[in-house]
Coordinates of C-alpha atoms and ligand atoms in Angstrom, one line a residue:
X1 CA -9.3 4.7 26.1
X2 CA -11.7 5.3 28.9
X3 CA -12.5 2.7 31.6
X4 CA -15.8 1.1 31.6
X5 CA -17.3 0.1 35.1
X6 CA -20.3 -2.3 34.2
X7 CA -23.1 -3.3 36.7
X8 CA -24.7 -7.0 35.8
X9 CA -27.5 -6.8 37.8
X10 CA -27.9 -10.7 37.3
X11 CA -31.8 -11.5 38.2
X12 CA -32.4 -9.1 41.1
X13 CA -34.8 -6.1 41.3
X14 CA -38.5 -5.3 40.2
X15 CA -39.5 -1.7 38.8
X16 CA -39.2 0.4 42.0
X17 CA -36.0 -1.0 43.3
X18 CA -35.0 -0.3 39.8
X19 CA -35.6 2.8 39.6
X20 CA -34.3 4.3 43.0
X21 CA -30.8 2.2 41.7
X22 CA -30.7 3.9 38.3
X23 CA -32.0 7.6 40.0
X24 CA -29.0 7.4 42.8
X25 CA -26.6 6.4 40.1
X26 CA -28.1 9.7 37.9
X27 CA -27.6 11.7 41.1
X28 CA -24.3 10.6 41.6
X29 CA -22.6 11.1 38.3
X30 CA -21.6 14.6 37.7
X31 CA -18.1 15.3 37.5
X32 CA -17.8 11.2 37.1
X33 CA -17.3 11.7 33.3
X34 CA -14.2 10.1 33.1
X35 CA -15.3 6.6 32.5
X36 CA -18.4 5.1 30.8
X37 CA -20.9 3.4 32.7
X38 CA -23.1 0.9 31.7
X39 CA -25.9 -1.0 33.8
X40 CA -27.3 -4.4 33.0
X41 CA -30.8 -5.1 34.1
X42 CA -32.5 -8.3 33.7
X43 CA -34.1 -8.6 29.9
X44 CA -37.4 -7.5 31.0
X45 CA -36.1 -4.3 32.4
X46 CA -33.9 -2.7 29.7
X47 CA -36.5 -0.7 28.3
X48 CA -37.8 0.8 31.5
X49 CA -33.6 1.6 32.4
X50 CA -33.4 3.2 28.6
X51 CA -35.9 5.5 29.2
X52 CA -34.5 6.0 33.2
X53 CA -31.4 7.3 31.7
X54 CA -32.5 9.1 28.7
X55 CA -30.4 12.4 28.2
X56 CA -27.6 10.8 30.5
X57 CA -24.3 9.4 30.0
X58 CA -24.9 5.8 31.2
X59 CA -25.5 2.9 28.5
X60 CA -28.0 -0.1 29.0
X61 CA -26.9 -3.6 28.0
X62 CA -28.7 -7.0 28.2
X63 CA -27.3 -9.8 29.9
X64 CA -27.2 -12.6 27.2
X65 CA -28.2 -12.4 23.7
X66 CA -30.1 -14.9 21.6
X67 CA -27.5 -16.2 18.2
X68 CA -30.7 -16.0 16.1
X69 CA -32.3 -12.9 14.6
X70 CA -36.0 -13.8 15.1
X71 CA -38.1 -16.6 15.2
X72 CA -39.4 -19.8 16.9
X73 CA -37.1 -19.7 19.4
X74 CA -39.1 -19.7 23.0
X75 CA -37.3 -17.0 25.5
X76 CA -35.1 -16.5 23.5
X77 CA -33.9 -12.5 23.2
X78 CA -32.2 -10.8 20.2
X79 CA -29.7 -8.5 19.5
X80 CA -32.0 -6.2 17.0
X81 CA -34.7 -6.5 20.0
X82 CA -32.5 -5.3 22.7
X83 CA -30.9 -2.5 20.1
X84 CA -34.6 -2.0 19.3
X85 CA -35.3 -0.8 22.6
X86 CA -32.4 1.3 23.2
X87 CA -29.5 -0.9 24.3
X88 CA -26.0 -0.8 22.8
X89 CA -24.1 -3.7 25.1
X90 CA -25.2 -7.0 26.0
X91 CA -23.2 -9.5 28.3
X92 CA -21.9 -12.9 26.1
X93 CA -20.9 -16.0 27.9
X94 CA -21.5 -15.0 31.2
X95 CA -19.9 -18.4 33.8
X96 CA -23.4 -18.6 34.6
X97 CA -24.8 -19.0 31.6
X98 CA -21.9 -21.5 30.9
X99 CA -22.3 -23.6 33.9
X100 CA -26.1 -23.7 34.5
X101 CA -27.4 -23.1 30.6
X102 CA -25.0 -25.3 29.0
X103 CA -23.1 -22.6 26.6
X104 CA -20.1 -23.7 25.1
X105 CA -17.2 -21.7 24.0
X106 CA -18.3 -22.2 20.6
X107 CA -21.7 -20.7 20.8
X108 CA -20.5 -17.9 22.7
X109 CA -18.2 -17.1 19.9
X110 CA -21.7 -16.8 17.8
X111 CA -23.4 -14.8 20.1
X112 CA -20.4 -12.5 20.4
X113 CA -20.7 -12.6 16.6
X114 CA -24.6 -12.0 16.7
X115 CA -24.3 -9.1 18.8
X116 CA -21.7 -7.6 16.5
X117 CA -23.5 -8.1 13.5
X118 CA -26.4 -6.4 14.8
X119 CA -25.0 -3.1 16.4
X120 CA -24.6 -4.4 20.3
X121 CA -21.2 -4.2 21.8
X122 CA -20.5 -7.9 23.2
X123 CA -19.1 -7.9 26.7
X124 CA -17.9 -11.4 26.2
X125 CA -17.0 -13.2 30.1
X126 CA -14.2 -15.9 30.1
X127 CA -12.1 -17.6 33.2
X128 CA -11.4 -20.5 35.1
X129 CA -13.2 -22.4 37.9
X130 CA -11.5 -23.0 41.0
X131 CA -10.3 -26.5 40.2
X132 CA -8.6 -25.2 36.9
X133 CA -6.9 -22.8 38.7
X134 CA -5.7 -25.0 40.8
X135 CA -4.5 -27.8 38.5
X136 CA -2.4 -24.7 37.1
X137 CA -4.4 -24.4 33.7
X138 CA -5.3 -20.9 34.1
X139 CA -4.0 -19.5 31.4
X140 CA -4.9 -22.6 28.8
X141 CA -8.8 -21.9 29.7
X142 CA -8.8 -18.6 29.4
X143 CA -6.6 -19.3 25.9
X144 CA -9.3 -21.7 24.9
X145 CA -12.3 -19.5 25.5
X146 CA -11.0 -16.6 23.7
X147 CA -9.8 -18.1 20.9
X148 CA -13.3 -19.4 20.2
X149 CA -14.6 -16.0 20.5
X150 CA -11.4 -14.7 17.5
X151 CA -12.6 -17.4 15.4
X152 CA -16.1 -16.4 15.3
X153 CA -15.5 -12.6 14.8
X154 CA -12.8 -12.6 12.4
X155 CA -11.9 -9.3 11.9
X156 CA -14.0 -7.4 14.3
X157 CA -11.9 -8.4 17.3
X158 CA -11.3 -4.6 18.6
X159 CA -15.0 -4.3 18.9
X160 CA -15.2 -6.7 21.7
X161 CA -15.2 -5.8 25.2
X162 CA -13.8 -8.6 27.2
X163 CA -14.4 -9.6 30.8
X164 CA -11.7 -12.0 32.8
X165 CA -14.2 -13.4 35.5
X166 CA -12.3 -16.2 37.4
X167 CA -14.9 -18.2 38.5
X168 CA -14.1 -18.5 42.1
X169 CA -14.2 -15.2 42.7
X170 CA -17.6 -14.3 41.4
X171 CA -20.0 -13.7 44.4
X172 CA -17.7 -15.4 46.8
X173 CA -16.2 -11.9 48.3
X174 CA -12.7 -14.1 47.3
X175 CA -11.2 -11.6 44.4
X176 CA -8.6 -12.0 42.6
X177 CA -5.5 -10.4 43.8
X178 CA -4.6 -7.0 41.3
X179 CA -1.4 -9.6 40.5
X180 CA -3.4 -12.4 39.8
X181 CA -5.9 -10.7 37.7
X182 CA -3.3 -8.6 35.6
X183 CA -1.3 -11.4 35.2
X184 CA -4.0 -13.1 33.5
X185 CA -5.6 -9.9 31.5
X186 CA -1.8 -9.4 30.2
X187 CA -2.5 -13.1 28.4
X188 CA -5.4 -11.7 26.8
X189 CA -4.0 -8.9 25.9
X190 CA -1.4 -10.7 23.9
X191 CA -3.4 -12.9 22.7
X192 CA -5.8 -9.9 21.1
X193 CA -2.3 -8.3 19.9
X194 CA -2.0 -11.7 17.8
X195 CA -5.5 -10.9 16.4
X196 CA -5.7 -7.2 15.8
X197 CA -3.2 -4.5 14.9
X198 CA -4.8 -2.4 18.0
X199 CA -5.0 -4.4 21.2
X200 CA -5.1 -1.1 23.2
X201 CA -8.5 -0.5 22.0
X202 CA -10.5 -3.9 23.3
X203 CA -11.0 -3.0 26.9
X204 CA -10.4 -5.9 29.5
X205 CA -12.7 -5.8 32.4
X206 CA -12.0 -7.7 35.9
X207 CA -15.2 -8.8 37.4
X208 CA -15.5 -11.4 40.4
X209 CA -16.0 -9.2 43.8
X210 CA -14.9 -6.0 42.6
X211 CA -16.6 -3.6 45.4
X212 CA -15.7 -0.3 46.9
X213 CA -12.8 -1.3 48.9
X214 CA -10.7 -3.2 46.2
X215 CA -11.1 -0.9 43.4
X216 CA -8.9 1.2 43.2
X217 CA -6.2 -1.1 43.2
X218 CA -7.5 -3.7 40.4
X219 CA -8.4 -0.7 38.4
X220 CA -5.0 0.5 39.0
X221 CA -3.4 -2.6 36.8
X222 CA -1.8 -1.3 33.2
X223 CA -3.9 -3.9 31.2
X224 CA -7.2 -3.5 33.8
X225 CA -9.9 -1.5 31.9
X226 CA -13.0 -1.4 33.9
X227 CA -14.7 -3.6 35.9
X228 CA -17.8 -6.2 35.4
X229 CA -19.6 -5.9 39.0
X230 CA -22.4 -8.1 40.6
X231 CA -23.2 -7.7 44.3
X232 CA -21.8 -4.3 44.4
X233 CA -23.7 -2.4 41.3
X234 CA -26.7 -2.9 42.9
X235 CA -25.6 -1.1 45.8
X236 CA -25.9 3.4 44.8
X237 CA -22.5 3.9 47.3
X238 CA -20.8 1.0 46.4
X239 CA -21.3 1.5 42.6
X240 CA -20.6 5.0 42.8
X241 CA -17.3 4.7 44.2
X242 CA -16.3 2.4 42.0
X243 CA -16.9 4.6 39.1
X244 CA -15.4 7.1 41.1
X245 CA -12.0 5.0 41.5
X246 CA -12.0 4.3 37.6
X247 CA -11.6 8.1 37.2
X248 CA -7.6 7.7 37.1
Ligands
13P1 P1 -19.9 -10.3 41.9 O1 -19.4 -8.9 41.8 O2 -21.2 -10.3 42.7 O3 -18.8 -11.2 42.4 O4 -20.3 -10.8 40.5 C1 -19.4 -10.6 39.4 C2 -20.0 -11.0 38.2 O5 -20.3 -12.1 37.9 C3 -20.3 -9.9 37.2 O6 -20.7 -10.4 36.0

């Protein structure tokens, strides 16, 4: 299975920022085939990065995904609109859309679901906060969050892509140590194996200041399958590296 290096923009850029990123990336990927890339632009952007990339090996993704199909539902975004417009991923669950929009682990099981039931691969984000790392419950959140997401897909469980985001080291330059974070994908990946006869095939991403310099050594990590990056996808260097580090 190919890595998957994955750039959540989170709410940064406007058209012509946008469009230098996504033309330096373009520029920057031959011979860089060995891994898919995907780049998540703020809702209002996916079209415009669609038809950036058209002809080119790079997928567009949304960052969150509404759990209803259409409807009165005020800002709301859903997966047929964002395949509508040419995306195939969109980010579920996201810590910041846990911590500052109130999602619970239930309803980002139905998103996941959602997404799934309307052709968008789910990149569904789980991991601790600081203070549940350090009162040693690690492994008991991350438990917890996916299990909500396994209920709510059933069967479709090696569709998902999954992202272990400790929360601690998301934008705070603090990552994970390659131990650390495979120590804590290799508890996913069990728990997947309990769910589905092919836990090989859901990719586990590490995201929380992946950049450049730390790359190649998370990547590296048996059960490390790409990476979800903030700060440094919007960066055409930084980004680039990383892709190229995920060539293996
Ligand atoms: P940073 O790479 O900026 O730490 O962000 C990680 C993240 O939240 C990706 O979804």
């Amino acid at each position: 299975m190919k890595k998957l290096i994955a750039g959540n923009w989170k709410m940064n850029g406007d058209s012509a920022s946008n469009a230098e990123l996504l033309a330096g990336i373009v520029a920057g990927l031959p011979g860089l085939d060995a891994c898919d890339v995907l780049v998540c632009p703020p809702s209002v952007y996916v079209a415009s990065a669609v038809t950036a990339l058209a002809g080119q090996s790079v997928a567009v993704g949304g960052q969150d995904v509404s759990v209803q199909v259409k409807g009165a539902y005020t800002g709301e975004v859903s997966a047929d609109m964002l395949r509508d417009v040419g995306a195939t991923y969109a980010i579920v669950g996201h810590s910041e859309r846990r911590q500052y929009h109130g999602e619970t682990d239930a309803l980002v099981g139905e998103k996941a679901q959602a997404a799934l039931a309307h052709g968008i691969t789910p990149v569904v984000c789980i991991g601790e906060t600081l203070a549940q790392r350090e009162a040693g419950e690690t492994n008991a959140v991350v438990k917890r969050q996916l299990a909500a997401v396994i209920h709510a897909v059933g069967h479709c469980v090696s569709e998902l892509v999954l992202a272990y985001e400790p929360v601690w080291a998301i934008g705070t330059g603090q990552t994970a140590t390659p131990e650390q974070a495979q120590a804590v994908h290799a508890v996913i990946r069990a728990q997947i194996a309990a769910a589905t006869e092919h836990p090989e095939r859901v990719r586990i991403l590490y995201g929380g200041s992946m950049n450049a310099a730390n790359a190649t050594q998370l990547l590296a990590q048996p059960d490390i399958d790409g990476g979800l990056i903030g700060g440094a996808s919007l960066k055409v260097a930084d980004f680039l590296t990383i892709i190229r580090a995920a060539q293996g």
